[in-house]
Amino acid sequence: MRMRGRIRLVGAAASAAVLAPLAVWAWPDQDDGETGPPPVPTDLRDRDPKATPEARQVYAMLANLENTARRGRPSRTVIGQHVELHNERYNAQYGDYRGTKPPGYYYRKARDITGRLPGFVELDLGPGYGQPGWAVGRSRSYSGDWPGCRRHWGYVEDAVDLAVGVWAGLPRAAADGSYRPSGTHRECATGAEMSLPHNGGAPAGLVGFSFHQPYPGSPVKGFPQTLHRNSPAAKDPRWFARVVSRGTTEHRDLLRDLAYLADHLGYLADQGVPVLLRPYHEMNTAPGRGFWWSGQDPAAFRKLWHVTYDYLVHRRGLHNLIFVWAPNSWHSSYGREPGPYYPGGRYVDIVGVDDYSDTPAEPFGGGTWTEVWFRGLETYRRPRIVSESFHVPLNAAQPKTLVRTPWVLWTVWGQALSYDNVSEPRKKNTTDDVKRTYHSSRVITAQDFA
C-alpha cells in the first residue's frame, strides 16, 4: 500500500521569534465506533492547559499516529536519530572514522547514506565533558549558566542551535531573531570553525532533548558522574531521598541543575520550538546499576519526576515541552518491571523504551522483535516510541517490524547508525538496512515536513 504523504507546515510569526512551523494535522476523532485498544488522549491541554500551539500540534500528530495503529489501520513511524554532540566534537575514538567530527555528524550521516534527513533529532544538554561546574562564562543574554567560551562546552550551543535549525530550517534569514541563523561560527574557546548541517532552509522535522545529568552537586560534569557507582548514592542509601526533599543541600543542587536545563529549554520556547523532553531515562535498571536516578525506591523516583516537572512547567513557565517517560527494556535481570516508576498521566505525554535487550536476529524471548515492549506499553494510553535502539527498524532480519509493531517514533542511537564504527557498538546496521528504513512508505523523514 502506498502510504507516503506530505505533512504540511506553515509559518507562524510571533514578535521577534523565529518563523516557527505549525503543522496542519487532522485532530483525530476520539470514538469512531471501531474496536481495539482504548485511544490515547489527543489534546496536550489535558495535561498542560497552557501548552503552546506548536507543542499541541506535534503531540496531536503523534497521538493521531498512535490511534491509527490502535484501530488496526496502516500507520507510519517518524524515524529519529540521536546525536551525541559531545562525543562527535571531542572524542576522536567515536564514530565511523578516527578523529573528531563536525557537529551534527550523525544527523548528516543519515542523508549521506539515504539522501534523506531524519524526521526527528534528539540531542542532549548533558553530560558535560569532564569540566568543572556548568561552565558559567560569556553567557547569552538569557542564561547566566550558558557555557560560552569554555573549552569542551561548545557542543551545548551547537545542540540548541541545531534544534532550532531542524524545527525552523537552516540556514535562516539573518533577522529572524534566533542565534546563529547561518549555522556557522568560530568557537571562541578554540578558534575552530564550526558548521551545522544545513537542511535547505525548510523545516526538517521534530526535535527532542534527553538530559544525561551528572549527579546533583558533582563538581565535574561528565558522563562518569551520571553513573550510580560514581555518585553519593553508591555509598549513602539516604542520599537520593535528600535530593528530592526540599530544604536540603542536595535538593538545592538539583534545582541548580534544573535551572541550567530550563535556561536552554526557555530559549527554545522563545523561538517557538516544541521539545520532546526525555529526562531520567532507564530508571528501572536493577539497584546499583545504570544512572544515579536508576534502581531507586519507585516513590522517590516519582517524586524526582514531579519536582522536575513542577520546576520546569510551573516555576519556569515552560509550556513548549512534551514529556517522554522511557524505561529500559524489562523482563531481564538488568531491567525491572517499570510500572511502579510511572509518574502518572498528569506528568507524562509519551511512553517509550530504550531497547538493548534483543536484536533483529535474536528477538527477546524468541517472539516478534520489540513486540513485548510494544504490548507492555499499551496500557499507559500514550503514544508509544522506541526512544533508543542500536538498530533501524527495517532490516534484512526484520523487514516487517513496523507492520507488526507500528511505533509512533523510532530513534537510532548515535554512532550505531553506521555499519562499521571505530569503537563499539559495531556492525549494527548495513547500508541496505538504513536505506530500506528511510525509503519505506511507512516511515516519516525530514522531506515529509518540508
mmCIF file of C-alpha atoms in Angstrom, residues 107-302:
data_model
loop_
_atom_site.group_PDB
_atom_site.id
_atom_site.type_symbol
_atom_site.label_atom_id
_atom_site.label_comp_id
_atom_site.label_asym_id
_atom_site.label_seq_id
_atom_site.Cartn_x
_atom_site.Cartn_y
_atom_site.Cartn_z
ATOM 1 C CA TYR A 107 22.275 13.719 11.721
ATOM 2 C CA ARG A 108 24.018 14.430 8.430
ATOM 3 C CA LYS A 109 25.157 10.811 8.084
ATOM 4 C CA ALA A 110 21.605 9.614 7.501
ATOM 5 C CA ARG A 111 21.401 11.891 4.453
ATOM 6 C CA ASP A 112 24.825 10.765 3.252
ATOM 7 C CA ILE A 113 23.549 7.178 3.221
ATOM 8 C CA THR A 114 19.985 7.652 2.029
ATOM 9 C CA GLY A 115 19.620 11.150 0.590
ATOM 10 C CA ARG A 116 17.121 11.952 3.366
ATOM 11 C CA LEU A 117 17.442 13.513 6.807
ATOM 12 C CA PRO A 118 15.738 12.055 9.884
ATOM 13 C CA GLY A 119 12.255 13.296 10.748
ATOM 14 C CA PHE A 120 13.317 13.678 14.394
ATOM 15 C CA VAL A 121 16.616 14.526 16.047
ATOM 16 C CA GLU A 122 17.345 14.081 19.747
ATOM 17 C CA LEU A 123 20.181 15.982 21.402
ATOM 18 C CA ASP A 124 21.456 16.275 24.962
ATOM 19 C CA LEU A 125 22.177 19.192 27.302
ATOM 20 C CA GLY A 126 24.397 16.978 29.457
ATOM 21 C CA PRO A 127 26.551 15.297 30.449
ATOM 22 C CA GLY A 128 29.434 17.745 30.080
ATOM 23 C CA TYR A 129 32.925 16.693 29.175
ATOM 24 C CA GLY A 130 34.879 16.416 32.385
ATOM 25 C CA GLN A 131 34.813 20.139 33.087
ATOM 26 C CA PRO A 132 34.044 21.880 36.400
ATOM 27 C CA GLY A 133 30.565 23.200 37.102
ATOM 28 C CA TRP A 134 28.065 24.161 34.455
ATOM 29 C CA ALA A 135 30.683 26.305 32.720
ATOM 30 C CA VAL A 136 29.470 29.772 33.612
ATOM 31 C CA GLY A 137 31.275 32.073 31.228
ATOM 32 C CA ARG A 138 30.477 34.530 28.488
ATOM 33 C CA SER A 139 26.773 33.858 28.512
ATOM 34 C CA ARG A 140 23.932 34.600 26.205
ATOM 35 C CA SER A 141 21.567 37.251 27.466
ATOM 36 C CA TYR A 142 19.019 34.736 28.714
ATOM 37 C CA SER A 143 21.288 32.478 30.706
ATOM 38 C CA GLY A 144 23.791 33.074 33.449
ATOM 39 C CA ASP A 145 24.814 29.436 33.177
ATOM 40 C CA TRP A 146 25.364 29.325 29.432
ATOM 41 C CA PRO A 147 28.661 27.528 28.702
ATOM 42 C CA GLY A 148 30.009 30.274 26.458
ATOM 43 C CA CYS A 149 33.707 30.371 25.657
ATOM 44 C CA ARG A 150 34.684 27.440 27.837
ATOM 45 C CA ARG A 151 36.658 24.575 26.389
ATOM 46 C CA HIS A 152 34.631 21.407 25.758
ATOM 47 C CA TRP A 153 31.293 23.168 26.297
ATOM 48 C CA GLY A 154 30.635 24.484 22.798
ATOM 49 C CA TYR A 155 28.664 21.347 21.984
ATOM 50 C CA VAL A 156 25.750 22.656 24.071
ATOM 51 C CA GLU A 157 25.467 25.769 21.939
ATOM 52 C CA ASP A 158 25.537 23.597 18.829
ATOM 53 C CA ALA A 159 22.833 21.339 20.280
ATOM 54 C CA VAL A 160 20.418 24.201 20.882
ATOM 55 C CA ASP A 161 21.229 25.847 17.548
ATOM 56 C CA LEU A 162 20.734 22.575 15.676
ATOM 57 C CA ALA A 163 17.361 22.089 17.387
ATOM 58 C CA VAL A 164 16.179 25.472 16.124
ATOM 59 C CA GLY A 165 17.599 24.678 12.694
ATOM 60 C CA VAL A 166 15.723 21.385 12.412
ATOM 61 C CA TRP A 167 12.415 22.897 13.518
ATOM 62 C CA ALA A 168 12.573 26.215 11.643
ATOM 63 C CA GLY A 169 15.069 25.452 8.883
ATOM 64 C CA LEU A 170 18.771 26.139 8.432
ATOM 65 C CA PRO A 171 20.067 28.492 7.145
ATOM 66 C CA ARG A 172 17.508 31.139 8.044
ATOM 67 C CA ALA A 173 17.064 34.832 7.464
ATOM 68 C CA ALA A 174 19.628 36.831 9.428
ATOM 69 C CA ALA A 175 16.927 38.954 11.082
ATOM 70 C CA ASP A 176 14.712 36.106 12.281
ATOM 71 C CA GLY A 177 15.535 36.701 15.945
ATOM 72 C CA SER A 178 17.409 33.464 16.575
ATOM 73 C CA TYR A 179 21.064 32.884 17.331
ATOM 74 C CA ARG A 180 23.477 31.958 14.522
ATOM 75 C CA PRO A 181 20.846 31.622 11.775
ATOM 76 C CA SER A 182 23.595 30.706 9.299
ATOM 77 C CA GLY A 183 24.618 27.671 11.351
ATOM 78 C CA THR A 184 28.304 28.560 11.036
ATOM 79 C CA HIS A 185 30.569 30.158 13.623
ATOM 80 C CA ARG A 186 34.071 30.289 15.055
ATOM 81 C CA GLU A 187 34.233 28.779 18.507
ATOM 82 C CA CYS A 188 35.844 31.307 20.809
ATOM 83 C CA ALA A 189 37.453 28.745 23.132
ATOM 84 C CA THR A 190 39.440 27.012 20.371
ATOM 85 C CA GLY A 191 39.167 29.199 17.289
ATOM 86 C CA ALA A 192 37.830 26.223 15.350
ATOM 87 C CA GLU A 193 35.366 26.811 12.533
ATOM 88 C CA MET A 194 32.077 25.045 13.195
ATOM 89 C CA SER A 195 29.271 24.397 10.725
ATOM 90 C CA LEU A 196 25.962 22.719 11.499
ATOM 91 C CA PRO A 197 24.394 20.528 8.804
ATOM 92 C CA HIS A 198 22.090 22.623 6.616
ATOM 93 C CA ASN A 199 18.717 21.252 5.572
ATOM 94 C CA GLY A 200 17.958 23.642 2.741
ATOM 95 C CA GLY A 201 16.302 26.281 4.899
ATOM 96 C CA ALA A 202 12.985 24.451 5.238
ATOM 97 C CA PRO A 203 11.529 22.868 8.390
ATOM 98 C CA ALA A 204 13.033 19.411 8.749
ATOM 99 C CA GLY A 205 11.039 17.763 11.498
ATOM 100 C CA LEU A 206 10.747 17.370 15.249
ATOM 101 C CA VAL A 207 13.340 17.838 17.993
ATOM 102 C CA GLY A 208 13.931 16.378 21.413
ATOM 103 C CA PHE A 209 16.377 16.513 24.297
ATOM 104 C CA SER A 210 17.488 13.937 26.791
ATOM 105 C CA PHE A 211 19.412 15.067 29.864
ATOM 106 C CA HIS A 212 22.310 12.894 30.974
ATOM 107 C CA GLN A 213 22.507 14.858 34.194
ATOM 108 C CA PRO A 214 25.576 14.365 36.390
ATOM 109 C CA TYR A 215 24.567 13.757 39.988
ATOM 110 C CA PRO A 216 23.417 16.927 41.771
ATOM 111 C CA GLY A 217 26.381 18.591 43.435
ATOM 112 C CA SER A 218 29.005 16.916 41.251
ATOM 113 C CA PRO A 219 31.985 19.283 40.962
ATOM 114 C CA VAL A 220 32.822 17.955 37.497
ATOM 115 C CA LYS A 221 30.280 17.494 34.714
ATOM 116 C CA GLY A 222 30.834 14.434 32.563
ATOM 117 C CA PHE A 223 29.396 11.030 31.727
ATOM 118 C CA PRO A 224 31.148 9.181 34.588
ATOM 119 C CA GLN A 225 29.295 11.464 37.021
ATOM 120 C CA THR A 226 25.925 10.320 35.635
ATOM 121 C CA LEU A 227 26.521 6.755 36.818
ATOM 122 C CA HIS A 228 25.218 5.363 40.078
ATOM 123 C CA ARG A 229 28.552 3.826 41.020
ATOM 124 C CA ASN A 230 30.261 7.232 40.899
ATOM 125 C CA SER A 231 27.542 9.109 42.783
ATOM 126 C CA PRO A 232 26.967 9.517 46.542
ATOM 127 C CA ALA A 233 24.125 7.005 46.181
ATOM 128 C CA ALA A 234 26.701 4.222 45.888
ATOM 129 C CA LYS A 235 27.802 4.723 49.500
ATOM 130 C CA ASP A 236 24.908 6.562 51.113
ATOM 131 C CA PRO A 237 21.463 4.919 50.727
ATOM 132 C CA ARG A 238 19.768 8.051 52.131
ATOM 133 C CA TRP A 239 21.327 10.461 49.635
ATOM 134 C CA PHE A 240 18.641 10.119 46.961
ATOM 135 C CA ALA A 241 15.880 10.864 49.467
ATOM 136 C CA ARG A 242 17.659 14.119 50.344
ATOM 137 C CA VAL A 243 17.857 15.057 46.645
ATOM 138 C CA VAL A 244 14.054 15.054 46.421
ATOM 139 C CA SER A 245 13.459 16.658 49.846
ATOM 140 C CA ARG A 246 13.028 20.418 49.966
ATOM 141 C CA GLY A 247 15.418 22.411 52.117
ATOM 142 C CA THR A 248 18.404 20.083 51.810
ATOM 143 C CA THR A 249 21.716 20.957 50.225
ATOM 144 C CA GLU A 250 21.216 18.118 47.771
ATOM 145 C CA HIS A 251 17.823 19.492 46.713
ATOM 146 C CA ARG A 252 19.301 22.929 46.110
ATOM 147 C CA ASP A 253 21.959 21.244 43.955
ATOM 148 C CA LEU A 254 19.174 19.554 41.968
ATOM 149 C CA LEU A 255 17.403 22.873 41.383
ATOM 150 C CA ARG A 256 20.667 24.422 40.196
ATOM 151 C CA ASP A 257 20.967 21.684 37.587
ATOM 152 C CA LEU A 258 17.355 22.169 36.569
ATOM 153 C CA ALA A 259 17.945 25.908 36.208
ATOM 154 C CA TYR A 260 20.685 25.133 33.694
ATOM 155 C CA LEU A 261 18.295 22.856 31.819
ATOM 156 C CA ALA A 262 15.459 25.395 31.934
ATOM 157 C CA ASP A 263 17.613 28.256 30.652
ATOM 158 C CA HIS A 264 18.256 26.390 27.424
ATOM 159 C CA LEU A 265 14.757 24.998 27.036
ATOM 160 C CA GLY A 266 13.479 28.514 27.666
ATOM 161 C CA TYR A 267 15.448 29.841 24.727
ATOM 162 C CA LEU A 268 13.820 27.222 22.533
ATOM 163 C CA ALA A 269 10.417 28.209 23.928
ATOM 164 C CA ASP A 270 11.125 31.821 22.975
ATOM 165 C CA GLN A 271 11.817 30.662 19.428
ATOM 166 C CA GLY A 272 8.565 28.695 19.256
ATOM 167 C CA VAL A 273 10.317 25.317 19.232
ATOM 168 C CA PRO A 274 8.405 22.421 20.841
ATOM 169 C CA VAL A 275 10.652 19.876 22.565
ATOM 170 C CA LEU A 276 10.171 16.196 23.352
ATOM 171 C CA LEU A 277 11.924 16.164 26.727
ATOM 172 C CA ARG A 278 13.148 12.754 27.957
ATOM 173 C CA PRO A 279 14.639 13.093 31.442
ATOM 174 C CA TYR A 280 15.711 10.369 33.872
ATOM 175 C CA HIS A 281 15.501 7.534 31.364
ATOM 176 C CA GLU A 282 16.192 3.878 32.178
ATOM 177 C CA MET A 283 15.065 4.424 35.753
ATOM 178 C CA ASN A 284 14.048 0.777 36.143
ATOM 179 C CA THR A 285 17.501 -0.795 35.977
ATOM 180 C CA ALA A 286 18.497 -3.037 38.853
ATOM 181 C CA PRO A 287 19.752 -1.316 42.031
ATOM 182 C CA GLY A 288 23.390 -0.294 41.827
ATOM 183 C CA ARG A 289 23.466 -0.279 38.041
ATOM 184 C CA GLY A 290 22.896 2.406 35.465
ATOM 185 C CA PHE A 291 22.437 6.088 36.302
ATOM 186 C CA TRP A 292 22.283 7.747 39.726
ATOM 187 C CA TRP A 293 18.481 8.017 39.458
ATOM 188 C CA SER A 294 18.085 4.335 38.447
ATOM 189 C CA GLY A 295 17.062 1.456 40.667
ATOM 190 C CA GLN A 296 15.906 3.827 43.402
ATOM 191 C CA ASP A 297 12.772 3.496 45.504
ATOM 192 C CA PRO A 298 9.942 3.981 42.975
ATOM 193 C CA ALA A 299 8.104 6.503 45.176
ATOM 194 C CA ALA A 300 11.265 8.602 45.486
ATOM 195 C CA PHE A 301 11.814 8.424 41.723
ATOM 196 C CA ARG A 302 8.264 9.582 41.060
#
